[in-house]
Each structure stands twice: as C-alpha cells, then as structure tokens.
mmCIF file of C-alpha atoms in Angstrom:
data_model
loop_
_atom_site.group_PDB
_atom_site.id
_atom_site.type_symbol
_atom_site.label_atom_id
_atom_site.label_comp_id
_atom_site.label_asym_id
_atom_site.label_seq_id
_atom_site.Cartn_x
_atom_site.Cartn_y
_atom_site.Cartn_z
ATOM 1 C CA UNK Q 1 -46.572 34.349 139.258
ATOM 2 C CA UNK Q 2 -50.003 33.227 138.944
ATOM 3 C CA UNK Q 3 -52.630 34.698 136.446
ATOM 4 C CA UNK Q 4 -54.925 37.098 137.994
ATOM 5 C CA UNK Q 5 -58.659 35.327 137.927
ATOM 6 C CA UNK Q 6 -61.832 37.046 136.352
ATOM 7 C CA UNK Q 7 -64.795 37.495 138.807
ATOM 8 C CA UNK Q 8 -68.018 37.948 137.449
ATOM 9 C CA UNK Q 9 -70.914 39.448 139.866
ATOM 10 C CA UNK Q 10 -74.337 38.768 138.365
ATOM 11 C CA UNK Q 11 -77.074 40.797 139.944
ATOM 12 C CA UNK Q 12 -80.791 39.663 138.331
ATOM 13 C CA UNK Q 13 -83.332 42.708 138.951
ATOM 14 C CA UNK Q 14 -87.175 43.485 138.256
ATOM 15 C CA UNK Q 15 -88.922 46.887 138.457
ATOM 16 C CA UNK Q 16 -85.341 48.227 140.745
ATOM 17 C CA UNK Q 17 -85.343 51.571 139.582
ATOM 18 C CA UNK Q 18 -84.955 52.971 142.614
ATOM 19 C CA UNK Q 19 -81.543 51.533 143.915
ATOM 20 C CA UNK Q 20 -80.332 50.302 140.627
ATOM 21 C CA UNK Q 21 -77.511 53.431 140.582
ATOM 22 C CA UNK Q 22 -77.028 53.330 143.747
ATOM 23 C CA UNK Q 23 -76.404 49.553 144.022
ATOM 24 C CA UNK Q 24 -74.536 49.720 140.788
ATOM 25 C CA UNK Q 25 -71.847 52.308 142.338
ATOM 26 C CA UNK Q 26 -71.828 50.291 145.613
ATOM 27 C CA UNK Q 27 -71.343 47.030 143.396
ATOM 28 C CA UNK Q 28 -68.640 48.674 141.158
ATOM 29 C CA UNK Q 29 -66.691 50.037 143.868
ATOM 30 C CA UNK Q 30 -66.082 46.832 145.790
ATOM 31 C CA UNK Q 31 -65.243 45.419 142.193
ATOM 32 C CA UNK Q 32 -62.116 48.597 141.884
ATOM 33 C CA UNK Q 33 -60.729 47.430 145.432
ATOM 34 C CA UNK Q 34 -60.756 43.857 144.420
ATOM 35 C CA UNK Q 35 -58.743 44.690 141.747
ATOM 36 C CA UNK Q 36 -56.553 47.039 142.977
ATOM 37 C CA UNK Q 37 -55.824 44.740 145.427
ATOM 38 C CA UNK Q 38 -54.663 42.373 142.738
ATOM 39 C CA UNK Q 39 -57.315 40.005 143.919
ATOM 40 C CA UNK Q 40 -58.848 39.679 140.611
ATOM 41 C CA UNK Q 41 -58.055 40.786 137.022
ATOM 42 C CA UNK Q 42 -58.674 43.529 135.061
ATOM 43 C CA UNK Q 43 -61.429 41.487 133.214
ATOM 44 C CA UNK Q 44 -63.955 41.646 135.921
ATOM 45 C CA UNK Q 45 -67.126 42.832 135.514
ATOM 46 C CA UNK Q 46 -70.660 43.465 137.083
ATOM 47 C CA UNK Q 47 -73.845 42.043 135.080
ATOM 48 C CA UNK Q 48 -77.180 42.775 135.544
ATOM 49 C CA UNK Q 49 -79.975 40.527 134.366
ATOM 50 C CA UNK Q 50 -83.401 42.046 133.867
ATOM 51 C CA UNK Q 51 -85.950 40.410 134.172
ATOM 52 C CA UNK Q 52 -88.864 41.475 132.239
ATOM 53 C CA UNK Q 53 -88.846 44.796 134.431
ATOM 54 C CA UNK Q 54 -92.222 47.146 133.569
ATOM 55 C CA UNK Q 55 -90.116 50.433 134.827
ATOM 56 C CA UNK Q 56 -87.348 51.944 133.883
ATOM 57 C CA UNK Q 57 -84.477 49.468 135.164
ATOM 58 C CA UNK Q 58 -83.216 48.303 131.838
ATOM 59 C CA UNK Q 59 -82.745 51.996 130.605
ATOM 60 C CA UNK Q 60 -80.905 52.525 133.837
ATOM 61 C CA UNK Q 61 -78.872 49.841 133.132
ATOM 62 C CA UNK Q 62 -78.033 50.279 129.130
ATOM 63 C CA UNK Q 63 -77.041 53.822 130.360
ATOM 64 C CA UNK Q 64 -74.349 52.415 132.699
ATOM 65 C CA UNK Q 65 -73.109 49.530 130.372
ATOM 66 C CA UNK Q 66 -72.912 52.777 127.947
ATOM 67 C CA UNK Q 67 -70.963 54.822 129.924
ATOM 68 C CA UNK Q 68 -68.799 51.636 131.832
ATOM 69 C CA UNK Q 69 -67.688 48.870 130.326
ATOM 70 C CA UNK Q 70 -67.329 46.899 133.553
ATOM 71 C CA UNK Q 71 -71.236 47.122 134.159
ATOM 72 C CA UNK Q 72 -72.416 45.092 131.351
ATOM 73 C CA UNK Q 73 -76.709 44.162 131.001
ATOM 74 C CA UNK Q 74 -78.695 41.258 129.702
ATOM 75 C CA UNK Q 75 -82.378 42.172 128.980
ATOM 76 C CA UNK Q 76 -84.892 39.008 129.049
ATOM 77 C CA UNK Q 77 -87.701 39.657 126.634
ATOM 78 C CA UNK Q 78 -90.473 39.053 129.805
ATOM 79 C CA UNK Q 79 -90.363 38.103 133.399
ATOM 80 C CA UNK Q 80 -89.213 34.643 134.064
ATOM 81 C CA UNK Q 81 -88.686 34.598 137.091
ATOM 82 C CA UNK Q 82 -85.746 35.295 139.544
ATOM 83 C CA UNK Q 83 -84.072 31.497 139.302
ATOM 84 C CA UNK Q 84 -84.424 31.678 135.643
ATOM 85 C CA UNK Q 85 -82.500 35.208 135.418
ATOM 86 C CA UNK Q 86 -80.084 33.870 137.694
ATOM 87 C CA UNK Q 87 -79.761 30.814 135.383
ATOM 88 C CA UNK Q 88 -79.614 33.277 132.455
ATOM 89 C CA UNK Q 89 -76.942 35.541 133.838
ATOM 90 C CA UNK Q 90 -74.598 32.371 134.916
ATOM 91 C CA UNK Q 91 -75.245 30.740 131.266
ATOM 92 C CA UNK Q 92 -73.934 34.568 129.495
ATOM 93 C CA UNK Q 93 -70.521 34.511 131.757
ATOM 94 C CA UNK Q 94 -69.747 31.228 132.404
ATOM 95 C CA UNK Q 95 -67.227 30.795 129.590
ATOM 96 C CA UNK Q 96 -65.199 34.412 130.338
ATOM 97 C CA UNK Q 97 -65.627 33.818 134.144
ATOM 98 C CA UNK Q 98 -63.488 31.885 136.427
ATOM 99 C CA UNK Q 99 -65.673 33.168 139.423
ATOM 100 C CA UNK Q 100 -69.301 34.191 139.901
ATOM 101 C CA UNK Q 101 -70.894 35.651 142.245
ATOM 102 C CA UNK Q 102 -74.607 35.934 142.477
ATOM 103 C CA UNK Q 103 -76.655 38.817 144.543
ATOM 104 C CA UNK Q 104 -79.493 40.759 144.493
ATOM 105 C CA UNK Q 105 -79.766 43.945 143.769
ATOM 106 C CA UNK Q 106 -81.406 45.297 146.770
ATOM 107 C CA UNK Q 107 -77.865 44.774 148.708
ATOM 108 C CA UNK Q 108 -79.311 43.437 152.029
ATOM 109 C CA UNK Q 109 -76.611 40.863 151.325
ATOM 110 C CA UNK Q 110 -73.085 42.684 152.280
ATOM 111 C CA UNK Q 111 -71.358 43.175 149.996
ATOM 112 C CA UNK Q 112 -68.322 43.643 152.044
ATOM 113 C CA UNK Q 113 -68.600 39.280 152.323
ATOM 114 C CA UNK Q 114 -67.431 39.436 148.957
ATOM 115 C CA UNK Q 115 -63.290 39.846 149.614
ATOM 116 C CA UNK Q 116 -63.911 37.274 151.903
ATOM 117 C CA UNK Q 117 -65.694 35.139 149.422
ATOM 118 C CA UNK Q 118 -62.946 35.990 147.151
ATOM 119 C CA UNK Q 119 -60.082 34.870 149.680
ATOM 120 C CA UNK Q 120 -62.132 31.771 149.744
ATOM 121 C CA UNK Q 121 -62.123 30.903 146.303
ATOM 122 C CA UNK Q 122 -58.655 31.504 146.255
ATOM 123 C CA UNK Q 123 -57.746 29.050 147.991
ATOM 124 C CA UNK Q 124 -59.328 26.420 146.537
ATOM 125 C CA UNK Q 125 -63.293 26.186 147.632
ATOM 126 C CA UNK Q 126 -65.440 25.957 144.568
ATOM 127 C CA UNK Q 127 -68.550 26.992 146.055
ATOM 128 C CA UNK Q 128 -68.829 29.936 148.716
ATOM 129 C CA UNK Q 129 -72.232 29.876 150.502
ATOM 130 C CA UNK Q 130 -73.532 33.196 151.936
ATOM 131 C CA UNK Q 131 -74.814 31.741 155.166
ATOM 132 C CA UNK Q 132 -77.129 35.093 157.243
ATOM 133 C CA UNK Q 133 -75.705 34.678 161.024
ATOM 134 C CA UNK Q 134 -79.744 35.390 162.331
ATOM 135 C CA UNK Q 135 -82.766 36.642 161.430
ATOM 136 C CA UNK Q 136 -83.023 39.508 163.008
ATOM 137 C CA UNK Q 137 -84.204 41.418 160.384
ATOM 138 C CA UNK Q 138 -87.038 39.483 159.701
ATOM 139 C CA UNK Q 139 -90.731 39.826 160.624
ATOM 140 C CA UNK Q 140 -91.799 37.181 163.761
ATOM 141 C CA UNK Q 141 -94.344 35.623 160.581
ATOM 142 C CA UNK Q 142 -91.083 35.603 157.973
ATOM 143 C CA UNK Q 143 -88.557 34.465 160.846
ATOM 144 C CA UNK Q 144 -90.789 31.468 161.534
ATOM 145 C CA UNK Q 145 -92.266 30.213 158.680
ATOM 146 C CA UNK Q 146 -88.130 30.266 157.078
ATOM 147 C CA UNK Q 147 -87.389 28.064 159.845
ATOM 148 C CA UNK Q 148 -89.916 25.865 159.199
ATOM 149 C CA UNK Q 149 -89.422 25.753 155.557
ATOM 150 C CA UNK Q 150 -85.810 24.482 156.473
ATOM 151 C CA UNK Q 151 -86.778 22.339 159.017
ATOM 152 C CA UNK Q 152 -89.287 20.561 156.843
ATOM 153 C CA UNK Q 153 -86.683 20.295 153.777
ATOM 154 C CA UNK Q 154 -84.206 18.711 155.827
ATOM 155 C CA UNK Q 155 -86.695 15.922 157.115
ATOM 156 C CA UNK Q 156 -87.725 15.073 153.554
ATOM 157 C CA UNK Q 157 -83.672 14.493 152.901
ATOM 158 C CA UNK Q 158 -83.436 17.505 150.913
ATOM 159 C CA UNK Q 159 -79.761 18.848 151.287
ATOM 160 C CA UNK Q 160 -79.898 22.470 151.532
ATOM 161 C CA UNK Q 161 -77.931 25.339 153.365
ATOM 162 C CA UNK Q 162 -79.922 27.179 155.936
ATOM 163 C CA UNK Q 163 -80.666 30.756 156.182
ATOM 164 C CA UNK Q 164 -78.886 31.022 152.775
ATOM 165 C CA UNK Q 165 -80.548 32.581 149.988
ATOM 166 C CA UNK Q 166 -79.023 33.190 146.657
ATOM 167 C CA UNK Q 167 -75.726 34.956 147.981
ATOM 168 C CA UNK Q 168 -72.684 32.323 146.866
ATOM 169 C CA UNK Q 169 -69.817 32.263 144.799
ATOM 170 C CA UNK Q 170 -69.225 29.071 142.021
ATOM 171 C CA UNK Q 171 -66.277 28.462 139.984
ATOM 172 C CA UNK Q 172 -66.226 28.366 136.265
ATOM 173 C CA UNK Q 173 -66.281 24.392 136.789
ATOM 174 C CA UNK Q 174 -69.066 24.572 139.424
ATOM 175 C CA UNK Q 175 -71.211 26.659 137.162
ATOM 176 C CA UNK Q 176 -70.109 24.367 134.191
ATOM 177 C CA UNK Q 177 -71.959 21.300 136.136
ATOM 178 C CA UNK Q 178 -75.039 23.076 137.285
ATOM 179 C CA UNK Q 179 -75.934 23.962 133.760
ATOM 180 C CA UNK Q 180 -76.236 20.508 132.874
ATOM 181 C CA UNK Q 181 -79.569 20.444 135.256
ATOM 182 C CA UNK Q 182 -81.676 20.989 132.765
ATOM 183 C CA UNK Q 183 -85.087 20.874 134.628
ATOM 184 C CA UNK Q 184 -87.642 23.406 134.197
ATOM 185 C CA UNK Q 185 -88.770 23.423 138.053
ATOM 186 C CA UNK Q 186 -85.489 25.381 138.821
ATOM 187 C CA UNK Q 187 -85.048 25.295 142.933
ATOM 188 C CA UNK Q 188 -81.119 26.559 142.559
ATOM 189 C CA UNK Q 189 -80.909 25.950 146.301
ATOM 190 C CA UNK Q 190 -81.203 22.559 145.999
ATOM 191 C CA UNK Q 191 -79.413 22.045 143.097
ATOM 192 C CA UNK Q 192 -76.227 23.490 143.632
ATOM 193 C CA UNK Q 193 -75.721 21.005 147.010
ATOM 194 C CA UNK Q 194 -75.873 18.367 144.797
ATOM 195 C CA UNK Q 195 -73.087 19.508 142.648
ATOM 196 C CA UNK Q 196 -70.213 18.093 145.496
ATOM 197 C CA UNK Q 197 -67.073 19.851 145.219
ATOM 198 C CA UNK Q 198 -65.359 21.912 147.579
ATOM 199 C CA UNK Q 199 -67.696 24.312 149.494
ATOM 200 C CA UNK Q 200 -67.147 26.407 152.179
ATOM 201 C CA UNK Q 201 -69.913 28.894 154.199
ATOM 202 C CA UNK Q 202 -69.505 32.414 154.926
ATOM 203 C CA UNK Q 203 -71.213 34.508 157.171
ATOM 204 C CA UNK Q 204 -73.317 38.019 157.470
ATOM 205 C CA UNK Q 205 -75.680 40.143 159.218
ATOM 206 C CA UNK Q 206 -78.560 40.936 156.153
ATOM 207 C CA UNK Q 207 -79.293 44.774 156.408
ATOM 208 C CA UNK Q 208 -82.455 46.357 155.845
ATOM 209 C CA UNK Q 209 -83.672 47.555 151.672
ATOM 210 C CA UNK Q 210 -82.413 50.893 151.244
ATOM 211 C CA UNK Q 211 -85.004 51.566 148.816
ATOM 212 C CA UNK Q 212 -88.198 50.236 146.843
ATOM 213 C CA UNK Q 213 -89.969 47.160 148.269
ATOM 214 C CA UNK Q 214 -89.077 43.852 148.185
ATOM 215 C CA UNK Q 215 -90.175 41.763 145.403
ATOM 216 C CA UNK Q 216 -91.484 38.697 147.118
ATOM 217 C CA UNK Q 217 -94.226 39.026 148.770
ATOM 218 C CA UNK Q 218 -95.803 36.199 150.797
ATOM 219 C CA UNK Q 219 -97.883 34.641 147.260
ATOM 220 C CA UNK Q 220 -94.514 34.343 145.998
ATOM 221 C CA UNK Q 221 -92.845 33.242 149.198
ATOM 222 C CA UNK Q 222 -95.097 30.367 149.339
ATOM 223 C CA UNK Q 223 -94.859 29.376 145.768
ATOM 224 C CA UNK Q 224 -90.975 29.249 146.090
ATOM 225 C CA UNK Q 225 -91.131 27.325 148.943
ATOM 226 C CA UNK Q 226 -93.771 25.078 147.272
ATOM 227 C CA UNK Q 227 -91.994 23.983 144.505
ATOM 228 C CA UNK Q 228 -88.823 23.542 146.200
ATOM 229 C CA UNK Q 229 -90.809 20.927 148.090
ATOM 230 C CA UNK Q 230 -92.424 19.453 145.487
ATOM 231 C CA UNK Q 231 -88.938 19.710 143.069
ATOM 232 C CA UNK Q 232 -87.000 17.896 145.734
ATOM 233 C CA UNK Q 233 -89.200 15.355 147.374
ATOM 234 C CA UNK Q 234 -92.287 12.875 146.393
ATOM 235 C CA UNK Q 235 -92.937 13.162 150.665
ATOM 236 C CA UNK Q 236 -96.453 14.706 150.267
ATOM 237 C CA UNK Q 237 -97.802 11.925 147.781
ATOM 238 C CA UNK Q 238 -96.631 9.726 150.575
ATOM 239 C CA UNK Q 239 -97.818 11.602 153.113
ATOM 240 C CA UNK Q 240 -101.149 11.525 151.147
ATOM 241 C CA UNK Q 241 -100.420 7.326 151.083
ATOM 242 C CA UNK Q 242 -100.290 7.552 154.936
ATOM 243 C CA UNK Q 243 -103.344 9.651 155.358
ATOM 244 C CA UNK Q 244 -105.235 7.419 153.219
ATOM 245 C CA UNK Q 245 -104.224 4.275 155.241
ATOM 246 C CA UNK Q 246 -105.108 6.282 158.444
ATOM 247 C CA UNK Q 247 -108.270 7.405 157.206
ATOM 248 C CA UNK Q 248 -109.205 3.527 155.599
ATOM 249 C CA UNK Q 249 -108.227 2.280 159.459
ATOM 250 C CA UNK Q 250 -110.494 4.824 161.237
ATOM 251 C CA UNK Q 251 -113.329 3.783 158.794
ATOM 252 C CA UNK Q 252 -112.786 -0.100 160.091
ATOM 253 C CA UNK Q 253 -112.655 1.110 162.985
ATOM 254 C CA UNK Q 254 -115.984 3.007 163.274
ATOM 255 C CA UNK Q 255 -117.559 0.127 161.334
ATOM 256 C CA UNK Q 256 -116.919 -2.711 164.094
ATOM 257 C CA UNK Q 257 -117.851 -0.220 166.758
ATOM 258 C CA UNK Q 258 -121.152 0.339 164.675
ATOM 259 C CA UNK Q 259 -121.476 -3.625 163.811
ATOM 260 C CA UNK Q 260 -121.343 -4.705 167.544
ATOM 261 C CA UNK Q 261 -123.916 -1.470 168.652
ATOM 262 C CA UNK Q 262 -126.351 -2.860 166.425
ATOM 263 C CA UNK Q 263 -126.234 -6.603 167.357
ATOM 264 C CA UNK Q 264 -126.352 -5.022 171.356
ATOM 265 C CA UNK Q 265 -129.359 -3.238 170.015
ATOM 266 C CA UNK Q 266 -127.913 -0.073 170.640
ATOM 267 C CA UNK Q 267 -129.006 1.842 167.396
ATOM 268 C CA UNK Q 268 -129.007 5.713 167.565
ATOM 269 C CA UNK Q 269 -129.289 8.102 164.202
ATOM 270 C CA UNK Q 270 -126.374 8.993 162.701
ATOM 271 C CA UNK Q 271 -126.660 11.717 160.373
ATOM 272 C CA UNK Q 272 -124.271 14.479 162.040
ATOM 273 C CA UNK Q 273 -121.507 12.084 162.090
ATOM 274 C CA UNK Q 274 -122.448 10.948 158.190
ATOM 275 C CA UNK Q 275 -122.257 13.942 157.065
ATOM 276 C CA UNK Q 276 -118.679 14.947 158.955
ATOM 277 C CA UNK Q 277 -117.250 11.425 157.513
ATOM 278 C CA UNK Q 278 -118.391 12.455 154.043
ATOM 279 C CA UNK Q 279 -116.749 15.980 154.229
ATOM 280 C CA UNK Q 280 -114.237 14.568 155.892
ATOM 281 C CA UNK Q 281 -113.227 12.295 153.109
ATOM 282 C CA UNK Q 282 -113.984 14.183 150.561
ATOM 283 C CA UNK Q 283 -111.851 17.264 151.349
ATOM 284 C CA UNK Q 284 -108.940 14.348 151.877
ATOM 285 C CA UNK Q 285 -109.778 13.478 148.153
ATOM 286 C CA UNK Q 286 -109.578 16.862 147.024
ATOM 287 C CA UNK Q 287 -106.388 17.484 148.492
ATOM 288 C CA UNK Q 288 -104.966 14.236 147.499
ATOM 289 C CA UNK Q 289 -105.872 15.158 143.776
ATOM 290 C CA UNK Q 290 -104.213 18.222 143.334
ATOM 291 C CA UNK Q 291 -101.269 17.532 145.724
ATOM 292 C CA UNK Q 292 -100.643 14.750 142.799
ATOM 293 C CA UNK Q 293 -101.995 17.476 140.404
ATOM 294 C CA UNK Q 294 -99.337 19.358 141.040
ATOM 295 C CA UNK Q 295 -96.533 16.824 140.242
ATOM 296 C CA UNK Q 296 -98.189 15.510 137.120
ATOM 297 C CA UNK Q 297 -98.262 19.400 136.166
ATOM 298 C CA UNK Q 298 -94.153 19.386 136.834
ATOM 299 C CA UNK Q 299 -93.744 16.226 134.270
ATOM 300 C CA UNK Q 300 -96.296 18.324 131.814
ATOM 301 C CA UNK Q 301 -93.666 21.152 132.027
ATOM 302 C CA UNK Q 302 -90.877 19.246 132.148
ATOM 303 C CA UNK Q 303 -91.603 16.737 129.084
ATOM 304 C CA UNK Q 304 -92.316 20.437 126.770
ATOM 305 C CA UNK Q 305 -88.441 21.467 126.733
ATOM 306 C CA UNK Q 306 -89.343 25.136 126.280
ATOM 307 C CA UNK Q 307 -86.476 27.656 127.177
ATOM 308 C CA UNK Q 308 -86.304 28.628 130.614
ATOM 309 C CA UNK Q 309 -85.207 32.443 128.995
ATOM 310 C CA UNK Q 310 -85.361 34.079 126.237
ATOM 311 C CA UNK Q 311 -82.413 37.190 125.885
ATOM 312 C CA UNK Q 312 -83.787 40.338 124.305
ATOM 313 C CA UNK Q 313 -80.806 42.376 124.108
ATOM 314 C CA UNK Q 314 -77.183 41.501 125.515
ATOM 315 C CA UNK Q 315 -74.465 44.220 125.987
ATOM 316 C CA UNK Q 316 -71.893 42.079 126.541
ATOM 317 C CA UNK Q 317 -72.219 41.513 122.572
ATOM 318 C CA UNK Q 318 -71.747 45.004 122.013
#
C-alpha cells in the first residue's frame, strides 16, 4: 500500500479579522474529511501567512496554532505584498509538503474544489489550476476590464490561465522549480505556466465575501495587472517604437503637404495646429519616458537582491 501524501493549504491574509475563525474552521474541516477519507496523511496542515496585518489577524491566528496543531502561522515583519506571502508560505512548507494548495482567506474560492483538486493530484497532475466557470459575481467594470487584461496578455505571448486567480494546487517538485525564479517583480500567474509539467484545470462558481472587504481595490487592481504586463512582455516599449514611427511619418507627411502649399502660394497661419503638434508630441514623449521608466525601475529592483520577505515569527518552529 502506498504512503498517505501530506497536503499543505497555505492561506496568506492582511487585516482578515473578521473571517479569519470562521475561514479557519471551514478550512480545517475540509482538511478532517480529507483525511478521514484516507486521501491525505495525518501530517496535513493549514498555514496562514500574515502579511504585515495592522489588526488583530496574527493574534487570531497564534491563538489557533496554540490551541491546534494542524493550523500552524507565519508572521512577516511588514506588508509585502500578497505574491510575496504566497512565495513566503510555499518557501516554509515546501520541504514537509508533497502538496500545496494556495487560497485566500476570504473563501470566495470553494473550497469544496479541493477533494477534487486532491483526486487530481493523485493521479499524477502536478499542477491543479482553479479555473472560475464565469464571472458572474463580478461588477460589469471588474467583469470587463479582467477580460481585457487576459485578452491583452495573451496577444503579447504571455501564457497564462484565464479567469484563474491564485486558487491551484503544486507538487513538492512543482513548488521546488518555481522557487528557483528568483525575480523580485513576482507575477506568480505567469510564472508557474512556465514551469511545464503535468497540469490539469478545475472548475468553480466564486461566491460572494462573507465578511470584511476585499483587499484589492481598483489602485491595486491596476498595479497587479501593470506589472504583470510589464514582468512578462517588452510589448509597450515597442508599442512606444511603433508610435514613434507613426508619429515621425505623420510629421513627413504634414511637411510635404505644407512644402507644396507654400510653392502654390497657398500660405495660411498656423498656430492652432502648432500648438496641437507640440502637445501632441510632447505628451507622446512623456509617456514614452516613463513607460521605459518603469522597466529601467524593474532592473533597479531587480539588480538590489533584497529579500522578497522577511519572517517575524514562525509557529511551525514551535
């Protein structure tokens, strides 16, 4: 008979006081079935990550890793953001786990996709993607601009799963290779395709936050979304290439038509259309510069090395 295989389930959190217990029973609880199912071993456990929360989520959770060992905690010493406490919790398990699952702890995921993702791990898929059948959910502004996002990604060549979020499952081995990524402009979205192995897609109806709000709002929407583009792709330099060729063309242009009204004697002023072409051009510039500001600001980060976490406190030690 086979050995029983460990699953970890790493949930990162910030300011989640409100549906940190209740999440944590909910969490637990599919955990006990799983293993009384013989799924899974005995060794399975439930880790949160926080990150850098300003309430009172990380005393919530040293309570439960106090009173449960199964519901373990790993405190970062600020926010680093909710790739990085992903990255931390995957980095703390990796050698005890032979599966990991990652969710948040809001549980608009289902977390009755886990057996299946479970069942698919078992027999033999390496990564288990967490696909959201629609988007029903969503605002008409969220819905669209999500579809866009992917739409946009998958016409710069970046490989990436649609309408899936951070909901998967990895094998020891998977998590193994994604750790060697060692960028700073972490995008785990578009990483983890690039890993290969065996993957698989599962599928579920995201439910509505039980409690709290959610902790992206549109600023941070829109920053996530730009630096996946910008980790991923070098398309807007060369879309800025292409506007720059347009924009030298449409100057020849206007400077022939000019050229020949003059020698027909056809002179008129021109100081509306001066001024548009210098605005014109110079808001191109502008844009230009810190579209390419914004990559040479990636190397800058990138050639520094810092950690992408720092651990406070770790129960799992204890």
């Amino acid at each position: 008979m086979n050995e029983l295989k460990s699953l970890t389930i790493v949930v990162p959190v910030y300011n989640e006081e409100e549906v940190i217990l209740t999440s944590a029973e909910i969490i637990y609880q599919k955990l006990m079935l799983l293993i009384k199912q013989n799924k899974i071993s005995q060794n399975s456990e439930v880790v949160f990550v926080n990150d850098g929360s300003k309430d009172t989520t990380w005393e919530l959770v040293s309570t439960l890793s106090q009173r449960n060992k199964q519901l373990q905690g790993i405190n970062l010493s600020r926010n680093f953001g909710h790739q990085n406490a992903l990255l931390a919790g995957l980095t703390s398990v990796v050698v005890t786990s032979d599966f990991i699952i990652t969710i948040d702890a809001d549980l608009q995921d289902d977390v009755n996709l886990i057996d299946q993702m479970v069942d698919e791990a078992l027999a033999g898929n390496e990564i288990v993607y967490g696909v959201r059948n629609n988007r029903d959910s969503d605002t008409w502004f969220k819905k669209h601009t999500a579809e866009t996002f992917y739409r946009l990604m998958a016409k710069m060549g970046v490989n990436i799963v649609p309408n899936h979020a951070d909901y998967r499952l990895m094998s020891q081995r998977a998590v193994q290779e994604l750790l060697k990524y060692q960028e700073t402009n972490l995008f785990l979205r578009g990483v983890i395709p690039l890993l290969g192995f065996k993957t698989t897609k599962v599928y579920y109806t995201r439910q509505e936050r039980s409690a709290g709000v959610s902790k992206y709002p549109l600023p941070k929407m829109l920053k996530f979304a730009w630096d996946g583009i910008t980790s991923f792709s070098v398309a807007p330099i060369r879309i800025i290439l292409l506007l720059g060729i347009i924009t030298v063309i449409s100057a020849l242009l206007v400077f022939s038509y000019s050229l020949i009204e003059h020698l027909l004697g056809n002179t008129t002023s021109g100081w509306p259309s001066l001024i548009i072409s210098i605005w014109l051009i110079g808001g191109i510039q502008l844009i230009s510069i810190s579209v390419i500001g914004e990559y040479i600001g990636k190397i800058f980060n990138e050639v520094k090395h810092r950690p992408r976490f720092t651990i406070q406190e770790n129960t799992l030690e204890q």
